[in-house]
Structure formats: structure tokens, C-alpha cells
């Protein structure tokens, strides 16, 4: 099963192409390919990532067509009730974005970090965790496997802020992956020099995952030991100007954070032009100064998802692993039923996953990527959702 449906190019206007899927038109940006009307393409996150031979495209579309409409019908039935804010948010999601659900893969390639965030198990002063780094070759091979064998169309490469990966190494990594894989590549490598991000964009990276963590300046500088919120926000703005799609958001349940803080964080996420809202619960780690802070309730997280959906109906909202950790059995299901419409699957080699301990007992350390894919597909089908990204709506700017 793949994570994008080919669409037919029906119009080309410079870098913006209009693509038709099952009679619906969407726009996408084409930076990498020579395209003509009637060509078939995969688009992801609003970018064309691969040209697909006509025969192959028609066969994939044929396989999907019936299932897609059946799933749509199921989604329709499951969103009839609007008796509480979760149901209301879910029906708003359906009205505005339909039943497609982005499923991205994530590779956590290093757990070294030069920072000392009070909330995070990877903080530099935590000498109880075993550190690891994947070599460039390992990361490239794994990306190829994720793209060419598992069928992912979007992959996040994530690490702590680890300067072992020099500018040259990161550039080589992105260039190689761009050459070898037809994927939408998202980087989550913390705060690096803006010139490096410009070069990485040129090399083929198109998304940045960087949370602002909290929009409350005092909380931010206390939790991130003297770092400035303004600097982070400026960086996010500059990254967007370069052309990156921004995946950003905040933590819920930080000490001294109020509900008003959280609501203004939803607005800030939108103001930053986030392609994807990524917010989730803070989960205390025993080897950090915040070990005694209690976890936030599941209800609070679901309420924030629902609020974000109601305030910003067109947004993509991620079910985070931290939410899945808060309720291992139903976290993802409940998140998707409260307005969320995106998921990530961990494809980090299993021997490293336990070591990427941002917080303890993470939900996704045990299941292999293949088993998790099956679990996600079953979950999505039970909810009438399709594991595909149909590009940007015509209403949205490309
Ligand atoms: N609980 C939940 N999320 C955390 N992160 C860091 N520490 C924790 C924690 N204890 C999140 C931060 C960071 C991302 C990589 O992990 O939001 O941006
Ligand atoms: Fe490092 Fe990010 Fe953890 Fe802070 S939150 S310690 S920057 S990995």
C-alpha cells in the first residue's frame, strides 16, 4: 500500500500545476520535473515529488477508486453527530479536508544534543542515557528502504541538536536522499544557521519540523535555559521565506502554563503559517528537572486538538507519539476522532528507538515499521480515512 495517489496534470502555470484526483482538482508546486498536461504525478505536502508512468498510475488509481469512495462514505456516516466539541471538530475536518490522512515516516538518527531543555530526556546533562548516531550511509539506506520498499512519500529526519553532523555532512545527506528517493523530505535538526538551511533547501529538503515549544516568553527562557523565544520565531519565519513548509507547534502541560497560553499557542502556530500543527502532551522524564510535574490529562489534549480544528478548519493536525503514549490503546483513535488528520510512523531501527528517550515508555518503541503500518491502515480504515495526501486545496495558496 502506498501513501499517495497519482493525479493527472490538467493545467500548468509556471511552477504551479493543477492536478486532478477522482474529479477533484488540487494544486501543487513543481520544482523538480519537466511536466506536460496529462502526465501523472505523485504530490506530497503540495509538492510534486515524482512523475509516474501512465500505465502504473492508471493501475494504482483503479485499485484505489472503489476503496476511496467506500472510505469516504464511512467517514460521512461517522461524522453525522455533532453533540460535543470533539464530534463537531471531526465533522469540520471532514467538511474542509475530506478523509485523507497524511502518514509520514520518521527516522530518529541521533540522540546527541548540545541543549539542556528542562523537559527533555535528551538534554545534554542527562548522562544516564546511552547515546547513538547513525552514519550517513545508514540514514541514506534506511530512507531508500522507507521510500522504495515501504512506500512512504514523506519522511522526517530527526535528531537532537548534534553538531557532529556538520554542514557538509547534512548537505551530502540531503543531496543523496534527494537523488535516490522520490520523497518529500522534512528536516528536524533544531536551530542551525540560516545559510545552511538555504543550502539544504537547494539540495532538495522541503519541510522543517521545529516546534516553538511555548509562545510564553518567560516559560520559554526558563525551560530552555536562557534561550530566546524571539530567535526561534524569527528562524521559523525565515525558513518559511526560503520556501520550506513549516511543521510547528507546542507542548501542552508545562509547569505554570495556563489554558490561555495554550489557546494563544494555537493562534501562533497558525500565524507562523504552519503546514502542519504539531502539538502534544508534555510527559515527564525521570532524569530531568521536571520529573515531578504530572502529565496532562488525555481530555485536555483532545480538547486542544478540537479547539485547533474549530479555530483553523483547513489545518493539518498531527496525532503525536506523545498522545499515543498518554493512552497507548486509544490515543491515536481518539485524536483522529477529535479533529486530527495526520500520523507519523517511526522507522528508526529498533535497536535505537529505546535510546531516543525524549520521554519514557514511548508508544512506538516495540512495533516494527511494517507492523505499525498495518496497524495504522486498519485504524484509518475503521474510521473511513484514506492514508493519502491529496495535495493542497485549490483554496489554499500553493
Ligand atoms: N514530553 C513530550 N514531548 C517532549 N519533547 C521534548 N521533551 C518532551 C517531553 N518530556 C518534544 C519537544 C521537541 C520534540 C523533539 O520533542 O517538543 O520539540
Ligand atoms: Fe535537545 Fe530538542 Fe531535547 Fe531540547 S527538546 S534537549 S533541543 S532534543
mmCIF file of C-alpha atoms and ligand atoms in Angstrom:
data_model
loop_
_atom_site.group_PDB
_atom_site.id
_atom_site.type_symbol
_atom_site.label_atom_id
_atom_site.label_comp_id
_atom_site.label_asym_id
_atom_site.label_seq_id
_atom_site.Cartn_x
_atom_site.Cartn_y
_atom_site.Cartn_z
ATOM 1 C CA UNK A 1 0.000 0.000 0.000
ATOM 2 C CA UNK A 2 1.341 3.418 -0.817
ATOM 3 C CA UNK A 3 0.833 6.786 0.734
ATOM 4 C CA UNK A 4 -0.066 8.920 -2.271
ATOM 5 C CA UNK A 5 -2.418 8.506 -5.178
ATOM 6 C CA UNK A 6 -1.225 9.593 -8.593
ATOM 7 C CA UNK A 7 -3.035 12.602 -10.001
ATOM 8 C CA UNK A 8 -3.321 13.773 -13.578
ATOM 9 C CA UNK A 9 -1.798 17.110 -14.511
ATOM 10 C CA UNK A 10 -4.529 19.221 -16.093
ATOM 11 C CA UNK A 11 -3.008 22.689 -16.057
ATOM 12 C CA UNK A 12 0.467 24.167 -15.744
ATOM 13 C CA UNK A 13 1.187 27.733 -14.797
ATOM 14 C CA UNK A 14 4.915 28.229 -14.240
ATOM 15 C CA UNK A 15 5.766 26.266 -11.106
ATOM 16 C CA UNK A 16 2.177 25.651 -10.083
ATOM 17 C CA UNK A 17 0.373 22.665 -11.559
ATOM 18 C CA UNK A 18 -3.283 21.747 -11.182
ATOM 19 C CA UNK A 19 -3.757 18.055 -10.586
ATOM 20 C CA UNK A 20 -6.970 16.077 -10.837
ATOM 21 C CA UNK A 21 -7.803 13.241 -8.427
ATOM 22 C CA UNK A 22 -11.123 11.425 -8.620
ATOM 23 C CA UNK A 23 -12.719 14.520 -10.197
ATOM 24 C CA UNK A 24 -11.336 16.889 -7.556
ATOM 25 C CA UNK A 25 -8.739 19.483 -8.509
ATOM 26 C CA UNK A 26 -5.764 20.353 -6.294
ATOM 27 C CA UNK A 27 -2.692 22.482 -6.759
ATOM 28 C CA UNK A 28 0.929 21.558 -6.220
ATOM 29 C CA UNK A 29 4.284 23.170 -6.776
ATOM 30 C CA UNK A 30 6.645 21.598 -9.251
ATOM 31 C CA UNK A 31 10.315 22.377 -8.571
ATOM 32 C CA UNK A 32 11.953 19.261 -9.902
ATOM 33 C CA UNK A 33 10.342 17.857 -13.086
ATOM 34 C CA UNK A 34 9.569 18.611 -16.753
ATOM 35 C CA UNK A 35 5.808 18.212 -16.908
ATOM 36 C CA UNK A 36 3.151 18.331 -19.606
ATOM 37 C CA UNK A 37 -0.651 18.206 -19.340
ATOM 38 C CA UNK A 38 -1.904 14.594 -18.966
ATOM 39 C CA UNK A 39 1.251 13.477 -17.169
ATOM 40 C CA UNK A 40 0.677 11.593 -13.923
ATOM 41 C CA UNK A 41 2.450 12.608 -10.726
ATOM 42 C CA UNK A 42 2.652 11.922 -7.023
ATOM 43 C CA UNK A 43 2.347 15.092 -4.975
ATOM 44 C CA UNK A 44 3.052 15.333 -1.269
ATOM 45 C CA UNK A 45 2.590 18.268 1.042
ATOM 46 C CA UNK A 46 1.720 20.353 -2.010
ATOM 47 C CA UNK A 47 4.933 19.487 -3.902
ATOM 48 C CA UNK A 48 5.270 17.240 -6.914
ATOM 49 C CA UNK A 49 7.678 14.531 -5.790
ATOM 50 C CA UNK A 50 7.564 12.000 -8.617
ATOM 51 C CA UNK A 51 6.451 11.550 -12.201
ATOM 52 C CA UNK A 52 4.555 8.279 -12.588
ATOM 53 C CA UNK A 53 4.354 6.303 -15.866
ATOM 54 C CA UNK A 54 0.778 6.401 -17.201
ATOM 55 C CA UNK A 55 0.185 2.650 -17.074
ATOM 56 C CA UNK A 56 1.349 2.374 -13.478
ATOM 57 C CA UNK A 57 -0.675 5.443 -12.485
ATOM 58 C CA UNK A 58 -3.901 4.157 -14.003
ATOM 59 C CA UNK A 59 -3.462 0.802 -12.325
ATOM 60 C CA UNK A 60 -2.917 2.400 -8.865
ATOM 61 C CA UNK A 61 -5.918 4.695 -9.385
ATOM 62 C CA UNK A 62 -8.055 1.720 -10.407
ATOM 63 C CA UNK A 63 -7.101 -0.190 -7.242
ATOM 64 C CA UNK A 64 -7.892 2.786 -5.066
ATOM 65 C CA UNK A 65 -11.017 4.157 -6.648
ATOM 66 C CA UNK A 66 -13.666 1.899 -5.079
ATOM 67 C CA UNK A 67 -11.956 1.760 -1.717
ATOM 68 C CA UNK A 68 -11.572 5.543 -1.674
ATOM 69 C CA UNK A 69 -15.277 6.138 -2.216
ATOM 70 C CA UNK A 70 -16.237 3.446 0.307
ATOM 71 C CA UNK A 71 -13.991 5.065 2.911
ATOM 72 C CA UNK A 72 -15.490 8.460 2.134
ATOM 73 C CA UNK A 73 -18.980 7.081 2.740
ATOM 74 C CA UNK A 74 -17.905 5.606 6.060
ATOM 75 C CA UNK A 75 -16.353 8.907 7.112
ATOM 76 C CA UNK A 76 -19.587 10.630 6.143
ATOM 77 C CA UNK A 77 -21.618 8.334 8.398
ATOM 78 C CA UNK A 78 -19.161 8.592 11.299
ATOM 79 C CA UNK A 79 -19.291 12.397 11.293
ATOM 80 C CA UNK A 80 -23.064 12.880 11.386
ATOM 81 C CA UNK A 81 -23.240 13.512 15.128
ATOM 82 C CA UNK A 82 -22.157 16.912 16.473
ATOM 83 C CA UNK A 83 -23.130 16.587 20.127
ATOM 84 C CA UNK A 84 -19.842 17.689 21.688
ATOM 85 C CA UNK A 85 -16.749 19.662 20.618
ATOM 86 C CA UNK A 86 -14.867 16.502 19.603
ATOM 87 C CA UNK A 87 -17.619 15.399 17.223
ATOM 88 C CA UNK A 88 -18.033 18.946 15.966
ATOM 89 C CA UNK A 89 -14.298 19.231 15.282
ATOM 90 C CA UNK A 90 -14.324 15.885 13.477
ATOM 91 C CA UNK A 91 -17.177 16.953 11.218
ATOM 92 C CA UNK A 92 -15.379 20.248 10.474
ATOM 93 C CA UNK A 93 -12.286 18.248 9.493
ATOM 94 C CA UNK A 94 -14.407 16.214 7.097
ATOM 95 C CA UNK A 95 -16.130 19.248 5.579
ATOM 96 C CA UNK A 96 -12.902 21.118 4.945
ATOM 97 C CA UNK A 97 -10.301 18.462 4.241
ATOM 98 C CA UNK A 98 -12.187 15.291 3.445
ATOM 99 C CA UNK A 99 -10.995 11.896 4.605
ATOM 100 C CA UNK A 100 -7.359 11.955 3.519
ATOM 101 C CA UNK A 101 -4.842 11.462 6.295
ATOM 102 C CA UNK A 102 -1.120 12.128 5.828
ATOM 103 C CA UNK A 103 1.088 9.323 7.076
ATOM 104 C CA UNK A 104 4.737 10.316 7.317
ATOM 105 C CA UNK A 105 7.705 8.211 8.338
ATOM 106 C CA UNK A 106 10.208 9.443 10.900
ATOM 107 C CA UNK A 107 13.849 8.420 11.297
ATOM 108 C CA UNK A 108 15.490 9.491 14.552
ATOM 109 C CA UNK A 109 19.107 9.439 13.503
ATOM 110 C CA UNK A 110 20.942 10.780 16.568
ATOM 111 C CA UNK A 111 20.063 11.361 20.217
ATOM 112 C CA UNK A 112 23.041 13.618 20.983
ATOM 113 C CA UNK A 113 22.065 17.153 21.876
ATOM 114 C CA UNK A 114 24.001 20.276 22.815
ATOM 115 C CA UNK A 115 20.932 21.809 24.514
ATOM 116 C CA UNK A 116 19.660 21.372 28.019
ATOM 117 C CA UNK A 117 15.889 21.850 27.790
ATOM 118 C CA UNK A 118 14.445 21.195 31.225
ATOM 119 C CA UNK A 119 11.670 18.971 29.893
ATOM 120 C CA UNK A 120 13.624 16.672 27.592
ATOM 121 C CA UNK A 121 15.311 13.335 28.243
ATOM 122 C CA UNK A 122 17.889 14.005 25.508
ATOM 123 C CA UNK A 123 19.210 17.081 27.337
ATOM 124 C CA UNK A 124 22.968 17.324 27.434
ATOM 125 C CA UNK A 125 23.182 16.865 31.228
ATOM 126 C CA UNK A 126 21.354 13.554 31.166
ATOM 127 C CA UNK A 127 24.303 11.194 31.390
ATOM 128 C CA UNK A 128 22.101 8.185 32.165
ATOM 129 C CA UNK A 129 21.011 7.646 28.561
ATOM 130 C CA UNK A 130 23.073 5.765 26.033
ATOM 131 C CA UNK A 131 23.810 7.982 23.042
ATOM 132 C CA UNK A 132 23.878 6.892 19.393
ATOM 133 C CA UNK A 133 24.472 8.359 15.983
ATOM 134 C CA UNK A 134 23.604 6.792 12.651
ATOM 135 C CA UNK A 135 26.150 7.120 9.871
ATOM 136 C CA UNK A 136 25.212 8.968 6.686
ATOM 137 C CA UNK A 137 25.227 5.650 4.833
ATOM 138 C CA UNK A 138 22.841 4.103 7.373
ATOM 139 C CA UNK A 139 20.440 7.027 7.111
ATOM 140 C CA UNK A 140 20.516 7.016 3.310
ATOM 141 C CA UNK A 141 19.943 3.236 3.134
ATOM 142 C CA UNK A 142 17.058 3.458 5.575
ATOM 143 C CA UNK A 143 15.484 6.343 3.652
ATOM 144 C CA UNK A 144 15.722 4.301 0.453
ATOM 145 C CA UNK A 145 14.055 1.356 2.196
ATOM 146 C CA UNK A 146 11.313 3.617 3.586
ATOM 147 C CA UNK A 147 10.674 5.185 0.210
ATOM 148 C CA UNK A 148 11.245 2.346 -2.236
ATOM 149 C CA UNK A 149 10.136 -0.681 -0.182
ATOM 150 C CA UNK A 150 7.713 0.605 2.459
ATOM 151 C CA UNK A 151 6.189 3.182 0.091
ATOM 152 C CA UNK A 152 6.493 6.337 2.200
ATOM 153 C CA UNK A 153 6.130 9.570 0.286
ATOM 154 C CA UNK A 154 7.218 11.861 3.125
ATOM 155 C CA UNK A 155 9.973 11.282 5.644
ATOM 156 C CA UNK A 156 11.135 13.297 8.642
ATOM 157 C CA UNK A 157 14.808 13.076 9.596
ATOM 158 C CA UNK A 158 15.044 13.990 13.272
ATOM 159 C CA UNK A 159 17.868 14.365 15.790
ATOM 160 C CA UNK A 160 18.858 16.352 18.845
ATOM 161 C CA UNK A 161 20.949 19.400 18.049
ATOM 162 C CA UNK A 162 24.015 17.423 17.108
ATOM 163 C CA UNK A 163 26.917 19.327 15.576
ATOM 164 C CA UNK A 164 28.730 16.107 14.629
ATOM 165 C CA UNK A 165 26.550 16.418 11.543
ATOM 166 C CA UNK A 166 28.436 19.329 10.042
ATOM 167 C CA UNK A 167 27.022 21.498 7.259
ATOM 168 C CA UNK A 168 28.905 19.380 4.718
ATOM 169 C CA UNK A 169 27.574 16.108 6.129
ATOM 170 C CA UNK A 170 23.982 17.336 6.207
ATOM 171 C CA UNK A 171 24.246 18.642 2.659
ATOM 172 C CA UNK A 172 25.612 15.351 1.432
ATOM 173 C CA UNK A 173 22.843 13.516 3.253
ATOM 174 C CA UNK A 174 20.060 15.600 1.711
ATOM 175 C CA UNK A 175 21.611 15.528 -1.781
ATOM 176 C CA UNK A 176 21.954 11.749 -1.722
ATOM 177 C CA UNK A 177 18.460 11.131 -0.383
ATOM 178 C CA UNK A 178 17.012 13.546 -2.924
ATOM 179 C CA UNK A 179 18.849 11.711 -5.690
ATOM 180 C CA UNK A 180 17.844 8.230 -4.571
ATOM 181 C CA UNK A 181 14.314 8.608 -3.197
ATOM 182 C CA UNK A 182 11.127 10.201 -4.507
ATOM 183 C CA UNK A 183 10.020 11.680 -1.230
ATOM 184 C CA UNK A 184 9.042 14.898 0.432
ATOM 185 C CA UNK A 185 11.939 15.386 2.835
ATOM 186 C CA UNK A 186 11.382 17.106 6.171
ATOM 187 C CA UNK A 187 14.253 18.006 8.498
ATOM 188 C CA UNK A 188 14.012 18.250 12.269
ATOM 189 C CA UNK A 189 17.551 19.113 13.334
ATOM 190 C CA UNK A 190 16.979 22.025 15.701
ATOM 191 C CA UNK A 191 18.319 25.545 15.230
ATOM 192 C CA UNK A 192 21.091 25.734 12.658
ATOM 193 C CA UNK A 193 22.495 28.580 10.604
ATOM 194 C CA UNK A 194 20.057 30.081 8.122
ATOM 195 C CA UNK A 195 22.612 29.766 5.308
ATOM 196 C CA UNK A 196 22.791 26.054 5.918
ATOM 197 C CA UNK A 197 19.003 25.819 5.689
ATOM 198 C CA UNK A 198 19.157 27.717 2.380
ATOM 199 C CA UNK A 199 21.655 25.207 1.016
ATOM 200 C CA UNK A 200 19.620 22.270 2.298
ATOM 201 C CA UNK A 201 16.570 23.648 0.514
ATOM 202 C CA UNK A 202 18.537 23.861 -2.719
ATOM 203 C CA UNK A 203 19.687 20.289 -2.164
ATOM 204 C CA UNK A 204 16.067 19.113 -2.065
ATOM 205 C CA UNK A 205 14.722 19.378 1.511
ATOM 206 C CA UNK A 206 11.251 20.949 1.542
ATOM 207 C CA UNK A 207 9.925 20.774 5.093
ATOM 208 C CA UNK A 208 11.171 21.772 8.551
ATOM 209 C CA UNK A 209 9.779 20.368 11.779
ATOM 210 C CA UNK A 210 10.695 22.783 14.570
ATOM 211 C CA UNK A 211 8.350 23.453 17.442
ATOM 212 C CA UNK A 212 8.409 26.815 19.181
ATOM 213 C CA UNK A 213 7.519 24.754 22.313
ATOM 214 C CA UNK A 214 5.656 27.592 24.065
ATOM 215 C CA UNK A 215 4.767 31.101 22.986
ATOM 216 C CA UNK A 216 5.077 32.366 26.551
ATOM 217 C CA UNK A 217 8.445 34.161 26.649
ATOM 218 C CA UNK A 218 9.053 33.628 30.379
ATOM 219 C CA UNK A 219 8.225 29.967 30.234
ATOM 220 C CA UNK A 220 10.392 29.571 27.161
ATOM 221 C CA UNK A 221 13.528 31.133 28.599
ATOM 222 C CA UNK A 222 13.098 29.247 31.887
ATOM 223 C CA UNK A 223 12.621 25.902 30.205
ATOM 224 C CA UNK A 224 15.283 26.400 27.557
ATOM 225 C CA UNK A 225 17.892 27.888 29.875
ATOM 226 C CA UNK A 226 18.318 31.449 28.691
ATOM 227 C CA UNK A 227 17.418 30.851 25.048
ATOM 228 C CA UNK A 228 15.151 33.432 23.446
ATOM 229 C CA UNK A 229 11.743 32.733 22.011
ATOM 230 C CA UNK A 230 12.173 35.631 19.570
ATOM 231 C CA UNK A 231 15.165 33.960 17.970
ATOM 232 C CA UNK A 232 13.223 30.750 17.403
ATOM 233 C CA UNK A 233 10.224 32.576 15.965
ATOM 234 C CA UNK A 234 12.465 34.604 13.646
ATOM 235 C CA UNK A 235 14.116 31.440 12.436
ATOM 236 C CA UNK A 236 10.724 29.869 11.705
ATOM 237 C CA UNK A 237 9.722 32.966 9.724
ATOM 238 C CA UNK A 238 12.973 32.956 7.744
ATOM 239 C CA UNK A 239 12.601 29.259 6.984
ATOM 240 C CA UNK A 240 9.151 29.871 5.602
ATOM 241 C CA UNK A 241 10.508 32.684 3.455
ATOM 242 C CA UNK A 242 13.081 30.330 1.971
ATOM 243 C CA UNK A 243 10.135 28.234 0.827
ATOM 244 C CA UNK A 244 10.049 25.441 3.406
ATOM 245 C CA UNK A 245 6.748 24.060 4.609
ATOM 246 C CA UNK A 246 6.717 24.552 8.353
ATOM 247 C CA UNK A 247 5.663 21.891 10.838
ATOM 248 C CA UNK A 248 5.491 23.545 14.214
ATOM 249 C CA UNK A 249 3.627 23.688 17.484
ATOM 250 C CA UNK A 250 3.994 23.451 21.239
ATOM 251 C CA UNK A 251 3.965 21.353 24.379
ATOM 252 C CA UNK A 252 0.832 21.018 26.497
ATOM 253 C CA UNK A 253 1.028 20.629 30.263
ATOM 254 C CA UNK A 254 4.230 22.542 31.018
ATOM 255 C CA UNK A 255 4.553 23.832 34.591
ATOM 256 C CA UNK A 256 2.924 27.284 35.013
ATOM 257 C CA UNK A 257 1.357 27.105 31.550
ATOM 258 C CA UNK A 258 -2.245 28.340 31.522
ATOM 259 C CA UNK A 259 -5.120 27.369 29.251
ATOM 260 C CA UNK A 260 -4.898 30.891 27.769
ATOM 261 C CA UNK A 261 -1.238 30.225 26.933
ATOM 262 C CA UNK A 262 -2.306 27.104 25.075
ATOM 263 C CA UNK A 263 -5.020 28.873 23.097
ATOM 264 C CA UNK A 264 -2.599 31.633 22.119
ATOM 265 C CA UNK A 265 -0.116 28.904 21.070
ATOM 266 C CA UNK A 266 -2.748 27.582 18.655
ATOM 267 C CA UNK A 267 -3.032 31.071 17.168
ATOM 268 C CA UNK A 268 0.755 31.450 16.999
ATOM 269 C CA UNK A 269 1.066 28.124 15.152
ATOM 270 C CA UNK A 270 -1.362 29.430 12.575
ATOM 271 C CA UNK A 271 0.334 32.833 12.385
ATOM 272 C CA UNK A 272 3.606 31.131 11.580
ATOM 273 C CA UNK A 273 1.895 29.656 8.522
ATOM 274 C CA UNK A 274 2.240 26.068 9.717
ATOM 275 C CA UNK A 275 1.552 23.477 7.047
ATOM 276 C CA UNK A 276 1.139 21.026 9.912
ATOM 277 C CA UNK A 277 0.220 21.695 13.530
ATOM 278 C CA UNK A 278 2.378 19.532 15.790
ATOM 279 C CA UNK A 279 1.469 19.821 19.449
ATOM 280 C CA UNK A 280 1.332 17.211 22.137
ATOM 281 C CA UNK A 281 1.437 16.459 25.830
ATOM 282 C CA UNK A 282 4.497 17.057 27.950
ATOM 283 C CA UNK A 283 5.435 13.736 29.542
ATOM 284 C CA UNK A 284 7.850 13.959 32.480
ATOM 285 C CA UNK A 285 11.179 12.181 32.178
ATOM 286 C CA UNK A 286 12.721 10.846 35.427
ATOM 287 C CA UNK A 287 16.202 12.128 34.577
ATOM 288 C CA UNK A 288 15.129 15.743 34.083
ATOM 289 C CA UNK A 289 14.436 18.625 36.495
ATOM 290 C CA UNK A 290 10.717 18.365 35.603
ATOM 291 C CA UNK A 291 10.384 14.767 36.765
ATOM 292 C CA UNK A 292 7.748 15.579 39.423
ATOM 293 C CA UNK A 293 5.421 17.513 37.120
ATOM 294 C CA UNK A 294 2.283 15.442 36.438
ATOM 295 C CA UNK A 295 1.260 14.501 32.897
ATOM 296 C CA UNK A 296 -1.619 16.494 31.426
ATOM 297 C CA UNK A 297 -4.934 14.661 31.038
ATOM 298 C CA UNK A 298 -5.963 12.958 27.811
ATOM 299 C CA UNK A 299 -9.099 15.096 27.846
ATOM 300 C CA UNK A 300 -7.037 18.294 27.769
ATOM 301 C CA UNK A 301 -5.049 17.133 24.740
ATOM 302 C CA UNK A 302 -8.188 16.088 22.847
ATOM 303 C CA UNK A 303 -9.804 19.416 23.723
ATOM 304 C CA UNK A 304 -6.808 21.321 22.334
ATOM 305 C CA UNK A 305 -6.958 19.268 19.104
ATOM 306 C CA UNK A 306 -10.675 20.011 18.803
ATOM 307 C CA UNK A 307 -10.151 23.733 19.524
ATOM 308 C CA UNK A 308 -7.373 23.967 16.941
ATOM 309 C CA UNK A 309 -9.592 22.277 14.340
ATOM 310 C CA UNK A 310 -12.557 24.555 15.089
ATOM 311 C CA UNK A 311 -10.385 27.696 15.023
ATOM 312 C CA UNK A 312 -8.465 26.674 11.900
ATOM 313 C CA UNK A 313 -10.608 24.282 9.859
ATOM 314 C CA UNK A 314 -8.102 23.947 6.993
ATOM 315 C CA UNK A 315 -5.134 22.947 9.131
ATOM 316 C CA UNK A 316 -3.383 19.618 9.132
ATOM 317 C CA UNK A 317 -3.182 18.420 12.722
ATOM 318 C CA UNK A 318 -0.833 15.654 13.758
ATOM 319 C CA UNK A 319 -1.532 12.865 16.232
ATOM 320 C CA UNK A 320 1.775 12.902 18.096
ATOM 321 C CA UNK A 321 3.535 9.876 19.530
ATOM 322 C CA UNK A 322 3.274 11.593 22.909
ATOM 323 C CA UNK A 323 -0.527 11.451 22.624
ATOM 324 C CA UNK A 324 -0.293 7.783 21.698
ATOM 325 C CA UNK A 325 1.910 7.331 24.762
ATOM 326 C CA UNK A 326 -0.631 9.026 27.035
ATOM 327 C CA UNK A 327 -3.215 6.419 26.017
ATOM 328 C CA UNK A 328 -1.485 3.530 24.281
ATOM 329 C CA UNK A 329 -4.702 1.771 23.330
ATOM 330 C CA UNK A 330 -6.861 4.623 22.093
ATOM 331 C CA UNK A 331 -4.727 7.781 21.863
ATOM 332 C CA UNK A 332 -4.405 7.797 18.063
ATOM 333 C CA UNK A 333 -8.032 6.771 17.531
ATOM 334 C CA UNK A 334 -9.331 9.480 19.853
ATOM 335 C CA UNK A 335 -7.031 12.118 18.345
ATOM 336 C CA UNK A 336 -8.295 11.322 14.844
ATOM 337 C CA UNK A 337 -11.876 11.489 16.120
ATOM 338 C CA UNK A 338 -11.291 14.910 17.678
ATOM 339 C CA UNK A 339 -10.119 16.747 14.583
ATOM 340 C CA UNK A 340 -6.611 15.434 13.845
ATOM 341 C CA UNK A 341 -5.757 14.162 10.368
ATOM 342 C CA UNK A 342 -2.082 13.204 10.240
ATOM 343 C CA UNK A 343 0.101 10.478 11.686
ATOM 344 C CA UNK A 344 3.762 9.559 11.853
ATOM 345 C CA UNK A 345 5.213 6.078 11.760
ATOM 346 C CA UNK A 346 8.555 5.501 13.422
ATOM 347 C CA UNK A 347 11.008 3.807 11.073
ATOM 348 C CA UNK A 348 14.112 4.227 13.219
ATOM 349 C CA UNK A 349 15.985 0.904 13.588
ATOM 350 C CA UNK A 350 14.551 -0.838 16.639
ATOM 351 C CA UNK A 351 17.884 -1.016 18.486
ATOM 352 C CA UNK A 352 17.990 2.804 18.594
ATOM 353 C CA UNK A 353 14.368 3.582 19.351
ATOM 354 C CA UNK A 354 14.562 2.979 23.113
ATOM 355 C CA UNK A 355 17.563 5.304 23.225
ATOM 356 C CA UNK A 356 15.654 8.183 21.635
ATOM 357 C CA UNK A 357 14.082 8.738 25.006
ATOM 358 C CA UNK A 358 12.693 12.267 24.888
ATOM 359 C CA UNK A 359 10.204 10.963 27.454
ATOM 360 C CA UNK A 360 9.813 7.462 28.917
ATOM 361 C CA UNK A 361 7.706 4.495 27.737
ATOM 362 C CA UNK A 362 7.144 5.884 24.265
ATOM 363 C CA UNK A 363 4.289 4.268 22.415
ATOM 364 C CA UNK A 364 6.202 3.370 19.290
ATOM 365 C CA UNK A 365 9.320 1.576 20.512
ATOM 366 C CA UNK A 366 8.131 -2.018 20.149
ATOM 367 C CA UNK A 367 6.322 -2.381 16.830
ATOM 368 C CA UNK A 368 8.328 -2.880 13.639
ATOM 369 C CA UNK A 369 7.651 -0.344 10.889
ATOM 370 C CA UNK A 370 5.778 -2.978 8.869
ATOM 371 C CA UNK A 371 3.524 -3.956 11.782
ATOM 372 C CA UNK A 372 2.883 -0.345 12.651
ATOM 373 C CA UNK A 373 1.946 0.392 9.035
ATOM 374 C CA UNK A 374 -0.623 -2.425 9.169
ATOM 375 C CA UNK A 375 -1.975 -1.172 12.472
ATOM 376 C CA UNK A 376 -2.286 2.371 11.118
ATOM 377 C CA UNK A 377 -4.002 1.224 7.929
ATOM 378 C CA UNK A 378 -6.531 -0.806 9.931
ATOM 379 C CA UNK A 379 -7.139 2.140 12.235
ATOM 380 C CA UNK A 380 -7.637 4.525 9.315
ATOM 381 C CA UNK A 381 -9.970 2.138 7.516
ATOM 382 C CA UNK A 382 -12.053 1.665 10.667
ATOM 383 C CA UNK A 383 -12.507 5.441 10.705
ATOM 384 C CA UNK A 384 -13.181 5.844 6.976
ATOM 385 C CA UNK A 385 -9.882 7.601 6.345
ATOM 386 C CA UNK A 386 -7.509 7.100 3.428
ATOM 387 C CA UNK A 387 -3.736 7.092 4.058
ATOM 388 C CA UNK A 388 -3.013 9.572 1.315
ATOM 389 C CA UNK A 389 -2.069 13.164 0.798
ATOM 390 C CA UNK A 390 -4.104 14.792 -1.923
ATOM 391 C CA UNK A 391 -2.002 17.944 -2.121
ATOM 392 C CA UNK A 392 -3.186 21.448 -1.406
ATOM 393 C CA UNK A 393 -6.789 22.514 -1.793
ATOM 394 C CA UNK A 394 -7.362 24.973 -4.609
ATOM 395 C CA UNK A 395 -8.484 27.421 -1.943
ATOM 396 C CA UNK A 396 -5.094 27.319 -0.240
ATOM 397 C CA UNK A 397 -2.160 29.150 -1.692
ATOM 398 C CA UNK A 398 0.459 26.930 -3.275
HETATM 399 N N1 LIG B 1 7.414 15.228 26.631
HETATM 400 C C1 LIG B 1 6.843 15.422 25.415
HETATM 401 N N2 LIG B 1 7.498 15.961 24.377
HETATM 402 C C2 LIG B 1 8.783 16.323 24.567
HETATM 403 N N3 LIG B 1 9.686 16.891 23.733
HETATM 404 C C3 LIG B 1 10.841 17.045 24.394
HETATM 405 N N4 LIG B 1 10.713 16.590 25.654
HETATM 406 C C4 LIG B 1 9.440 16.138 25.790
HETATM 407 C C5 LIG B 1 8.711 15.562 26.865
HETATM 408 N N5 LIG B 1 9.253 15.344 28.050
HETATM 409 C C6 LIG B 1 9.376 17.298 22.356
HETATM 410 C C7 LIG B 1 9.712 18.767 22.116
HETATM 411 C C8 LIG B 1 10.660 18.742 20.951
HETATM 412 C C9 LIG B 1 10.417 17.390 20.345
HETATM 413 C C10 LIG B 1 11.560 16.837 19.561
HETATM 414 O O1 LIG B 1 10.155 16.564 21.452
HETATM 415 O O2 LIG B 1 8.519 19.474 21.796
HETATM 416 O O3 LIG B 1 10.435 19.770 20.022
HETATM 417 FE FE1 LIG B 2 17.694 18.880 22.541
HETATM 418 FE FE2 LIG B 2 15.328 19.243 21.376
HETATM 419 FE FE3 LIG B 2 15.527 17.833 23.622
HETATM 420 FE FE4 LIG B 2 15.896 20.462 23.702
HETATM 421 S S1 LIG B 2 13.969 19.381 23.144
HETATM 422 S S2 LIG B 2 17.194 18.909 24.704
HETATM 423 S S3 LIG B 2 16.896 20.821 21.755
HETATM 424 S S4 LIG B 2 16.385 17.287 21.657
#
